[in-house]
CSV table of C-alpha atoms and ligand atoms in Angstrom, one decimal:
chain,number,residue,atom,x,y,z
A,1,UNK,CA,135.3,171.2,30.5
A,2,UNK,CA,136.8,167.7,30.8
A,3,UNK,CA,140.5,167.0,29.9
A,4,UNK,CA,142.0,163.5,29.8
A,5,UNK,CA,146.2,164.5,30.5
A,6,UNK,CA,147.0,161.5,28.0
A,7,UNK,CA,146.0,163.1,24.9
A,8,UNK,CA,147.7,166.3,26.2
A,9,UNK,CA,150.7,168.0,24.0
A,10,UNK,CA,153.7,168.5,26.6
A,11,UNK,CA,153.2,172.2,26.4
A,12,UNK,CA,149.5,171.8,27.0
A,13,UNK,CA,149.9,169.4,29.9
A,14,UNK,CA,152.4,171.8,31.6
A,15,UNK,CA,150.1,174.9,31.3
A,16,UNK,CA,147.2,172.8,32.7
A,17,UNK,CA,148.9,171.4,35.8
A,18,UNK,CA,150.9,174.4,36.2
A,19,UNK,CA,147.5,176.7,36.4
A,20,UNK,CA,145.8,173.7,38.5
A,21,UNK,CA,148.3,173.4,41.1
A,22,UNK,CA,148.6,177.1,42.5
A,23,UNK,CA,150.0,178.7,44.7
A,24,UNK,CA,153.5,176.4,44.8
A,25,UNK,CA,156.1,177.3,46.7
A,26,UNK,CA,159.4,177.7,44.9
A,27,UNK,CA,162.5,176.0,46.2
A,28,UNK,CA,165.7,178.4,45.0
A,29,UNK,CA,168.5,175.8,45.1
A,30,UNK,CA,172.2,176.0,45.6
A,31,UNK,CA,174.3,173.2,44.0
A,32,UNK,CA,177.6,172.9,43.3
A,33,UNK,CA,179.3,171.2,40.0
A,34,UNK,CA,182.2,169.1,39.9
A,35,UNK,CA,184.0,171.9,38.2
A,36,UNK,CA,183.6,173.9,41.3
A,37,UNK,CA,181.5,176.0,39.5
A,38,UNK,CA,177.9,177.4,41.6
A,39,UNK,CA,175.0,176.7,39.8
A,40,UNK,CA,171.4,178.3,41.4
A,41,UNK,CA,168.1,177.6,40.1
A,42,UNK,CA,164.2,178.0,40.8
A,43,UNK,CA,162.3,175.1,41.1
A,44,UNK,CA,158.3,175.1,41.9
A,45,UNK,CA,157.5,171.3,42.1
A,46,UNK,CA,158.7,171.0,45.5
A,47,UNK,CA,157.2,170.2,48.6
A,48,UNK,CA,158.2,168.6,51.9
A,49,UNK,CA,157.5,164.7,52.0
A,50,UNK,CA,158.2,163.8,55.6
A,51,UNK,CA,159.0,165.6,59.0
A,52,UNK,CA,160.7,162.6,60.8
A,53,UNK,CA,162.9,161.6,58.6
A,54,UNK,CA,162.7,165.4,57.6
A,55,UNK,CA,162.6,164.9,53.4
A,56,UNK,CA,161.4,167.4,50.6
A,57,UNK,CA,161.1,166.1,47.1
A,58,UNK,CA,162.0,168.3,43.6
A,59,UNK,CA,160.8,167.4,40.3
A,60,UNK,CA,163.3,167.8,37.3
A,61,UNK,CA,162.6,168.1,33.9
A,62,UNK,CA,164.7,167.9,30.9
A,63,UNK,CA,166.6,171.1,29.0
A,64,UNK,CA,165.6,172.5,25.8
A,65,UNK,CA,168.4,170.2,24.5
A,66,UNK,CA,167.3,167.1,26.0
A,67,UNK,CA,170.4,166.9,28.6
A,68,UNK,CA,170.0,166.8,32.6
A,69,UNK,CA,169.3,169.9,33.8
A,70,UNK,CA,173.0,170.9,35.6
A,71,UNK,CA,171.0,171.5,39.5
A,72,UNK,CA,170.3,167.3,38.7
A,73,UNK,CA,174.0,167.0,37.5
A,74,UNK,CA,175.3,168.9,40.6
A,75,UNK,CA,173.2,167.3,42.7
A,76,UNK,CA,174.0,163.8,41.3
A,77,UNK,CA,177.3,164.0,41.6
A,78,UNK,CA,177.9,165.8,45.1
A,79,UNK,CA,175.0,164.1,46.6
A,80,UNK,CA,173.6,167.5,48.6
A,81,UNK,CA,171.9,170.8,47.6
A,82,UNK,CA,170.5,173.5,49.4
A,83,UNK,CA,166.9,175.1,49.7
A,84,UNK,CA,166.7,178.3,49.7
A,85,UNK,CA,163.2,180.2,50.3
A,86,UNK,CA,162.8,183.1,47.9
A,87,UNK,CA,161.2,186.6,49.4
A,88,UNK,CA,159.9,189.7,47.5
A,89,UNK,CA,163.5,191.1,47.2
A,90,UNK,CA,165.2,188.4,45.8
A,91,UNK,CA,162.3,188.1,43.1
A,92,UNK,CA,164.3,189.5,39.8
A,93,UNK,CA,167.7,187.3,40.6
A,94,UNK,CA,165.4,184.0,41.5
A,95,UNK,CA,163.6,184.6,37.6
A,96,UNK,CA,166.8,185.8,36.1
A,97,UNK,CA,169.2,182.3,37.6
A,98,UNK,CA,166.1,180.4,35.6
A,99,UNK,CA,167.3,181.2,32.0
A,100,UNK,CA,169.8,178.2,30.6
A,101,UNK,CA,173.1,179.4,31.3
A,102,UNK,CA,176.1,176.9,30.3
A,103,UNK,CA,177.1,174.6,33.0
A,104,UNK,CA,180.8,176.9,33.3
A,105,UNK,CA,178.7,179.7,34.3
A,106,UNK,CA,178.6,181.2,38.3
A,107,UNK,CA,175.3,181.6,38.8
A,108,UNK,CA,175.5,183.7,41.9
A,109,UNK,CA,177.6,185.9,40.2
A,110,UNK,CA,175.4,186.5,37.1
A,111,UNK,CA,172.4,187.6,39.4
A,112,UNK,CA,174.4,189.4,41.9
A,113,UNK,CA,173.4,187.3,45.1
A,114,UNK,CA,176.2,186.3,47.6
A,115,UNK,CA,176.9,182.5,48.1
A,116,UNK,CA,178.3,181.4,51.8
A,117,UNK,CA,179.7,178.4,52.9
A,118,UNK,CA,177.2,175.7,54.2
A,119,UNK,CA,178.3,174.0,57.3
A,120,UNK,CA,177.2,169.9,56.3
A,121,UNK,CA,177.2,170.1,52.5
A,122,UNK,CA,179.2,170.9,49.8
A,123,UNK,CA,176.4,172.9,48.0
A,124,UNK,CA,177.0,177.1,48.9
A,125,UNK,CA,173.5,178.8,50.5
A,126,UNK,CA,172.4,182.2,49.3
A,127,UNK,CA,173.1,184.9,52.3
A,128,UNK,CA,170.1,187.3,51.2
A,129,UNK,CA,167.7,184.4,51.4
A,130,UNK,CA,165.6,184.2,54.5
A,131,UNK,CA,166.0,180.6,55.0
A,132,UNK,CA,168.1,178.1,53.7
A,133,UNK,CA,167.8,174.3,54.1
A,134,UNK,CA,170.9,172.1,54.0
A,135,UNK,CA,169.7,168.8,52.3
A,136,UNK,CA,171.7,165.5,51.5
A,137,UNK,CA,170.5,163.5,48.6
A,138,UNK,CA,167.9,160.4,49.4
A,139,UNK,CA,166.9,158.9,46.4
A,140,UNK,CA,166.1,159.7,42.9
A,141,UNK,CA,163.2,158.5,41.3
A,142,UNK,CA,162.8,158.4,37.1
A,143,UNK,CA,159.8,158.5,35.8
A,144,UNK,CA,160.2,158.2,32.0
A,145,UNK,CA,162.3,159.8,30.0
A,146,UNK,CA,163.5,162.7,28.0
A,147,UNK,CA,162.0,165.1,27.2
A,148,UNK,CA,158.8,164.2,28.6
A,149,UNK,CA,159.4,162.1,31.4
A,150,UNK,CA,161.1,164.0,34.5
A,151,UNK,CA,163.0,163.2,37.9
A,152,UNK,CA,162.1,163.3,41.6
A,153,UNK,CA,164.8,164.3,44.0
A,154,UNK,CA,164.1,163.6,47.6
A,155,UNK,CA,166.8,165.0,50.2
A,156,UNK,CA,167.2,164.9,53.8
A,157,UNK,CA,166.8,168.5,55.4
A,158,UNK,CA,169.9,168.2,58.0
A,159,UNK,CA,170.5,171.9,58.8
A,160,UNK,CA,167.9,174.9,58.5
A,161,UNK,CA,169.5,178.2,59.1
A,162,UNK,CA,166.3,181.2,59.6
A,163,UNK,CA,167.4,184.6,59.9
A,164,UNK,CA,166.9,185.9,63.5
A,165,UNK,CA,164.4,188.4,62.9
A,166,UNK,CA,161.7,185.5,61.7
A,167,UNK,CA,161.6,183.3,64.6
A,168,UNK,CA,159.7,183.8,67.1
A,169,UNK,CA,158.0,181.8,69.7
A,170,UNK,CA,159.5,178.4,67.9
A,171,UNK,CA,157.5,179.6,64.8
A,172,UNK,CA,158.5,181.3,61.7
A,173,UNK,CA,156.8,185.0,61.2
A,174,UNK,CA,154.9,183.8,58.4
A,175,UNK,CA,154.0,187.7,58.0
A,176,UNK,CA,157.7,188.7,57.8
A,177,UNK,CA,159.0,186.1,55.4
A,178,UNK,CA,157.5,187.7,52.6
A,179,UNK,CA,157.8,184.5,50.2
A,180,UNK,CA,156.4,184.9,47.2
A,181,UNK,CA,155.0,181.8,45.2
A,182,UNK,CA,154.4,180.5,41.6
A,183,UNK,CA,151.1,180.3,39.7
A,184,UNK,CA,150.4,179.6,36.3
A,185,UNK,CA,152.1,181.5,33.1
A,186,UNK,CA,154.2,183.7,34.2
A,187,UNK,CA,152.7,184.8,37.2
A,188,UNK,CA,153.8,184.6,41.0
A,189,UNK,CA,152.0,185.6,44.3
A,190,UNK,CA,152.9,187.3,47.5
A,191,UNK,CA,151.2,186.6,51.0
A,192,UNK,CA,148.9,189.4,51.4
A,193,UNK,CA,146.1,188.2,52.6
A,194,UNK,CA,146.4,186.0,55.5
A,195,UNK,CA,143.4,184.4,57.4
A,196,UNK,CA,143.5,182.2,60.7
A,197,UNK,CA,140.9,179.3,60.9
A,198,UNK,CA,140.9,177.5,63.9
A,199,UNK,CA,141.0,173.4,63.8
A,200,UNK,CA,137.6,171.6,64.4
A,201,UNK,CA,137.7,170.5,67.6
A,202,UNK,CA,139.1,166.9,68.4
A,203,UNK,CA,142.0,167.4,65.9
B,301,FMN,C1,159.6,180.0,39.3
B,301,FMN,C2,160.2,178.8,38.5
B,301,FMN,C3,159.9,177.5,38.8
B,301,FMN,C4,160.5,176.5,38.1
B,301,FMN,N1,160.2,175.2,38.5
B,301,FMN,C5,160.7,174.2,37.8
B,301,FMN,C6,160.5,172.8,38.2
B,301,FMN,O1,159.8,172.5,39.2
B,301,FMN,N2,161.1,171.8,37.5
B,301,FMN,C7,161.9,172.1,36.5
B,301,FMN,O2,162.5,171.1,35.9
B,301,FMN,N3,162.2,173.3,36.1
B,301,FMN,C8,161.6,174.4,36.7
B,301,FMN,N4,161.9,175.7,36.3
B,301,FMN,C9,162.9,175.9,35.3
B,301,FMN,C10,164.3,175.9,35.8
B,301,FMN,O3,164.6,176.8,36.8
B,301,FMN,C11,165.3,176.1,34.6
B,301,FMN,O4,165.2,175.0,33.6
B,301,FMN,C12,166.7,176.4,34.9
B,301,FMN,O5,167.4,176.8,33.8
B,301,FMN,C13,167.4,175.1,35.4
B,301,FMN,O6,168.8,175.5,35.6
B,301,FMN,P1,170.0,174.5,35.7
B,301,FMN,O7,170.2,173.8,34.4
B,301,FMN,O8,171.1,175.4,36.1
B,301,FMN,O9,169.6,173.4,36.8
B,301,FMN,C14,161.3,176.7,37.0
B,301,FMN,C15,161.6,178.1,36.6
B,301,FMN,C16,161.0,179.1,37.4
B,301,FMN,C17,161.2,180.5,37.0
Protein backbone atom coordinates (compact mmCIF):
# COMPACT_ATOMS: atom_id res chain seq x y z
CA UNK A 1 0.00 0.00 0.00
CA UNK A 2 1.25 3.50 -1.00
CA UNK A 3 -0.64 6.66 0.14
CA UNK A 4 0.21 10.21 -1.10
CA UNK A 5 -1.36 12.49 2.23
CA UNK A 6 -2.33 15.26 -0.48
CA UNK A 7 -5.11 13.52 -2.03
CA UNK A 8 -6.25 12.45 1.52
CA UNK A 9 -9.96 13.48 2.85
CA UNK A 10 -9.31 15.28 6.42
CA UNK A 11 -10.94 12.33 8.07
CA UNK A 12 -8.73 9.94 6.12
CA UNK A 13 -5.53 11.88 6.79
CA UNK A 14 -6.33 11.93 10.56
CA UNK A 15 -7.01 8.21 10.82
CA UNK A 16 -3.74 7.47 8.87
CA UNK A 17 -1.39 9.55 10.90
CA UNK A 18 -3.20 8.98 13.94
CA UNK A 19 -2.78 4.92 13.51
CA UNK A 20 0.97 5.73 12.09
CA UNK A 21 2.21 7.73 14.91
CA UNK A 22 1.55 5.35 18.03
CA UNK A 23 1.99 5.19 21.03
CA UNK A 24 1.71 9.32 21.75
CA UNK A 25 1.74 10.52 24.88
CA UNK A 26 -1.22 12.60 25.85
CA UNK A 27 -0.72 16.04 27.44
CA UNK A 28 -4.04 16.74 29.75
CA UNK A 29 -3.97 20.56 30.01
CA UNK A 30 -5.11 23.08 32.41
CA UNK A 31 -6.00 26.60 31.10
CA UNK A 32 -7.78 29.16 32.28
CA UNK A 33 -10.33 31.67 30.30
CA UNK A 34 -10.60 35.17 30.68
CA UNK A 35 -13.96 34.55 32.21
CA UNK A 36 -12.27 32.87 35.02
CA UNK A 37 -13.77 29.95 33.96
CA UNK A 38 -11.27 26.35 33.97
CA UNK A 39 -11.17 24.74 30.88
CA UNK A 40 -9.13 21.05 30.79
CA UNK A 41 -8.49 19.12 27.74
CA UNK A 42 -6.55 16.07 26.23
CA UNK A 43 -4.25 16.62 23.67
CA UNK A 44 -2.04 13.70 21.93
CA UNK A 45 0.22 15.75 19.48
CA UNK A 46 2.53 16.77 22.08
CA UNK A 47 5.95 16.11 22.59
CA UNK A 48 8.90 17.93 24.25
CA UNK A 49 11.04 20.17 21.72
CA UNK A 50 14.04 21.18 23.81
CA UNK A 51 15.61 20.41 27.32
CA UNK A 52 17.66 23.74 27.68
CA UNK A 53 15.53 26.03 26.96
CA UNK A 54 13.05 23.24 28.40
CA UNK A 55 9.93 23.63 25.54
CA UNK A 56 7.05 21.11 24.59
CA UNK A 57 5.01 21.85 21.59
CA UNK A 58 0.92 21.05 21.14
CA UNK A 59 -0.86 20.84 17.99
CA UNK A 60 -4.42 22.45 17.77
CA UNK A 61 -7.01 21.80 15.51
CA UNK A 62 -10.13 23.57 14.79
CA UNK A 63 -13.80 22.69 16.50
CA UNK A 64 -16.62 21.13 14.77
CA UNK A 65 -17.77 24.79 14.27
CA UNK A 66 -14.66 26.06 12.79
CA UNK A 67 -13.86 28.42 15.99
CA UNK A 68 -10.43 28.09 18.12
CA UNK A 69 -10.56 25.41 20.24
CA UNK A 70 -11.11 27.40 23.95
CA UNK A 71 -7.53 25.43 25.55
CA UNK A 72 -5.93 27.84 22.29
CA UNK A 73 -8.20 30.73 23.43
CA UNK A 74 -7.18 30.28 27.09
CA UNK A 75 -3.92 29.90 26.30
CA UNK A 76 -3.77 32.87 23.97
CA UNK A 77 -4.97 35.18 26.10
CA UNK A 78 -3.23 34.21 29.57
CA UNK A 79 -0.07 33.32 27.90
CA UNK A 80 0.50 29.91 30.20
CA UNK A 81 -1.06 26.41 30.60
CA UNK A 82 -0.26 23.54 32.42
CA UNK A 83 0.69 19.78 31.40
CA UNK A 84 -0.64 17.45 33.22
CA UNK A 85 0.39 13.53 32.64
CA UNK A 86 -2.67 11.35 32.63
CA UNK A 87 -2.36 7.75 34.61
CA UNK A 88 -4.78 4.67 34.51
CA UNK A 89 -7.05 6.30 37.12
CA UNK A 90 -7.75 9.42 35.69
CA UNK A 91 -8.53 7.63 32.30
CA UNK A 92 -12.57 8.15 32.16
CA UNK A 93 -12.33 12.09 33.31
CA UNK A 94 -9.25 12.74 30.66
CA UNK A 95 -11.87 11.07 27.73
CA UNK A 96 -14.88 12.61 29.28
CA UNK A 97 -13.06 16.72 29.48
CA UNK A 98 -12.60 15.81 25.47
CA UNK A 99 -16.27 16.22 24.47
CA UNK A 100 -17.07 20.16 23.25
CA UNK A 101 -18.41 21.66 26.17
CA UNK A 102 -19.30 25.55 25.83
CA UNK A 103 -16.49 27.88 26.75
CA UNK A 104 -18.84 28.94 30.32
CA UNK A 105 -18.40 25.49 31.37
CA UNK A 106 -15.89 24.22 34.53
CA UNK A 107 -14.31 21.58 33.22
CA UNK A 108 -12.86 20.20 36.45
CA UNK A 109 -16.09 20.22 37.76
CA UNK A 110 -17.87 18.30 35.01
CA UNK A 111 -15.39 15.35 35.38
CA UNK A 112 -15.02 15.51 39.00
CA UNK A 113 -11.10 16.16 39.23
CA UNK A 114 -9.78 18.76 41.77
CA UNK A 115 -7.96 21.93 40.33
CA UNK A 116 -5.11 23.58 42.66
CA UNK A 117 -3.48 26.71 42.39
CA UNK A 118 -0.17 26.74 40.32
CA UNK A 119 2.57 28.64 41.87
CA UNK A 120 4.08 30.66 38.28
CA UNK A 121 0.93 30.63 36.11
CA UNK A 122 -2.33 31.56 36.07
CA UNK A 123 -3.49 28.18 34.47
CA UNK A 124 -4.95 25.67 37.76
CA UNK A 125 -2.97 22.01 37.75
CA UNK A 126 -5.07 18.83 38.35
CA UNK A 127 -4.17 17.46 42.12
CA UNK A 128 -4.93 13.67 41.07
CA UNK A 129 -2.50 13.91 38.19
CA UNK A 130 0.95 12.44 38.88
CA UNK A 131 2.81 15.19 37.29
CA UNK A 132 2.08 18.52 36.25
CA UNK A 133 4.15 20.91 34.20
CA UNK A 134 3.87 24.69 34.59
CA UNK A 135 4.49 26.13 31.06
CA UNK A 136 4.49 29.84 29.80
CA UNK A 137 3.55 30.37 26.22
CA UNK A 138 6.62 30.67 23.52
CA UNK A 139 5.33 31.01 20.28
CA UNK A 140 2.49 29.95 18.18
CA UNK A 141 3.00 28.71 14.90
CA UNK A 142 -0.13 28.62 12.06
CA UNK A 143 0.01 26.33 9.69
CA UNK A 144 -3.07 26.97 7.43
CA UNK A 145 -6.20 27.41 8.36
CA UNK A 146 -9.64 26.34 9.41
CA UNK A 147 -10.68 23.62 9.42
CA UNK A 148 -7.89 21.86 8.00
CA UNK A 149 -4.97 23.72 8.85
CA UNK A 150 -4.04 23.52 12.75
CA UNK A 151 -1.73 25.36 15.39
CA UNK A 152 1.52 24.60 17.13
CA UNK A 153 1.83 25.82 20.74
CA UNK A 154 5.34 25.73 22.11
CA UNK A 155 5.69 26.64 25.96
CA UNK A 156 8.40 26.95 28.35
CA UNK A 157 8.23 24.21 31.12
CA UNK A 158 9.17 26.55 34.29
CA UNK A 159 7.93 24.38 37.20
CA UNK A 160 7.43 20.48 37.25
CA UNK A 161 5.72 19.34 40.40
CA UNK A 162 6.08 14.97 40.58
CA UNK A 163 4.39 13.39 43.30
CA UNK A 164 6.78 12.06 45.96
CA UNK A 165 6.28 8.52 45.62
CA UNK A 166 7.68 8.60 41.71
CA UNK A 167 11.02 10.00 42.23
CA UNK A 168 13.48 8.19 42.94
CA UNK A 169 17.25 8.31 42.42
CA UNK A 170 16.68 11.75 40.29
CA UNK A 171 14.56 9.53 37.93
CA UNK A 172 10.88 9.14 37.55
CA UNK A 173 9.51 5.43 38.47
CA UNK A 174 8.59 4.93 35.02
CA UNK A 175 6.87 1.62 36.44
CA UNK A 176 4.75 3.56 39.02
CA UNK A 177 3.50 6.29 36.77
CA UNK A 178 1.15 4.27 35.09
CA UNK A 179 0.59 6.69 32.02
CA UNK A 180 -1.41 5.50 29.62
CA UNK A 181 -1.03 6.64 25.93
CA UNK A 182 -3.07 7.17 22.69
CA UNK A 183 -3.17 4.94 19.50
CA UNK A 184 -5.26 5.02 16.75
CA UNK A 185 -9.36 5.01 16.79
CA UNK A 186 -10.34 4.99 19.88
CA UNK A 187 -7.81 3.09 21.47
CA UNK A 188 -5.16 3.94 24.28
CA UNK A 189 -2.29 1.89 25.83
CA UNK A 190 -0.87 1.29 29.26
CA UNK A 191 2.94 0.42 29.98
CA UNK A 192 2.94 -3.11 30.58
CA UNK A 193 5.55 -4.41 29.06
CA UNK A 194 8.74 -2.75 29.72
CA UNK A 195 12.19 -3.77 28.34
CA UNK A 196 15.75 -2.31 29.13
CA UNK A 197 18.26 -2.11 26.12
CA UNK A 198 21.53 -1.00 26.94
CA UNK A 199 23.18 1.96 24.61
CA UNK A 200 25.92 0.72 22.03
CA UNK A 201 28.86 1.43 23.45
CA UNK A 202 30.55 4.97 22.68
CA UNK A 203 27.17 6.74 22.98
C1 LIG B 1 -6.77 11.36 23.86
C2 LIG B 1 -7.15 12.56 23.04
C3 LIG B 1 -6.18 13.27 22.36
C4 LIG B 1 -6.51 14.42 21.63
N1 LIG B 1 -5.53 15.07 20.97
C5 LIG B 1 -5.82 16.22 20.30
C6 LIG B 1 -4.78 16.96 19.64
O1 LIG B 1 -3.59 16.60 19.67
N2 LIG B 1 -5.13 18.11 19.00
C7 LIG B 1 -6.43 18.56 18.97
O2 LIG B 1 -6.70 19.62 18.40
N3 LIG B 1 -7.43 17.88 19.59
C8 LIG B 1 -7.14 16.73 20.26
N4 LIG B 1 -8.15 16.05 20.91
C9 LIG B 1 -9.51 16.61 20.91
C10 LIG B 1 -9.69 17.68 22.02
O3 LIG B 1 -9.42 17.16 23.30
C11 LIG B 1 -11.13 18.19 21.95
O4 LIG B 1 -11.33 18.88 20.73
C12 LIG B 1 -11.54 19.09 23.12
O5 LIG B 1 -12.95 19.27 23.09
C13 LIG B 1 -10.91 20.46 23.09
O6 LIG B 1 -11.41 21.16 24.19
P1 LIG B 1 -11.39 22.72 24.37
O7 LIG B 1 -12.27 23.34 23.30
O8 LIG B 1 -11.90 22.89 25.75
O9 LIG B 1 -9.96 23.16 24.21
C14 LIG B 1 -7.86 14.87 21.59
C15 LIG B 1 -8.85 14.12 22.25
C16 LIG B 1 -8.51 12.98 22.96
C17 LIG B 1 -9.57 12.20 23.67
Amino acid sequence: MKIIPKYLSKRDSHELFMGAIVPRPIAFVSTVGEDGIFNLAPFSCYTSLCLKPALVGLQFGWKRSGEKKDTLRNIEFFKDFVVNVVDETMAQAMNQASANYPSDVDEFKEVGLTPLKSDLVKAPRVAESPINMECKLVQIMEFGNAPTGSRFVIGEVVLIHIKDELWLNDHIIISKLKAIGRLGEELYCGIKDIFEMKAPEGL
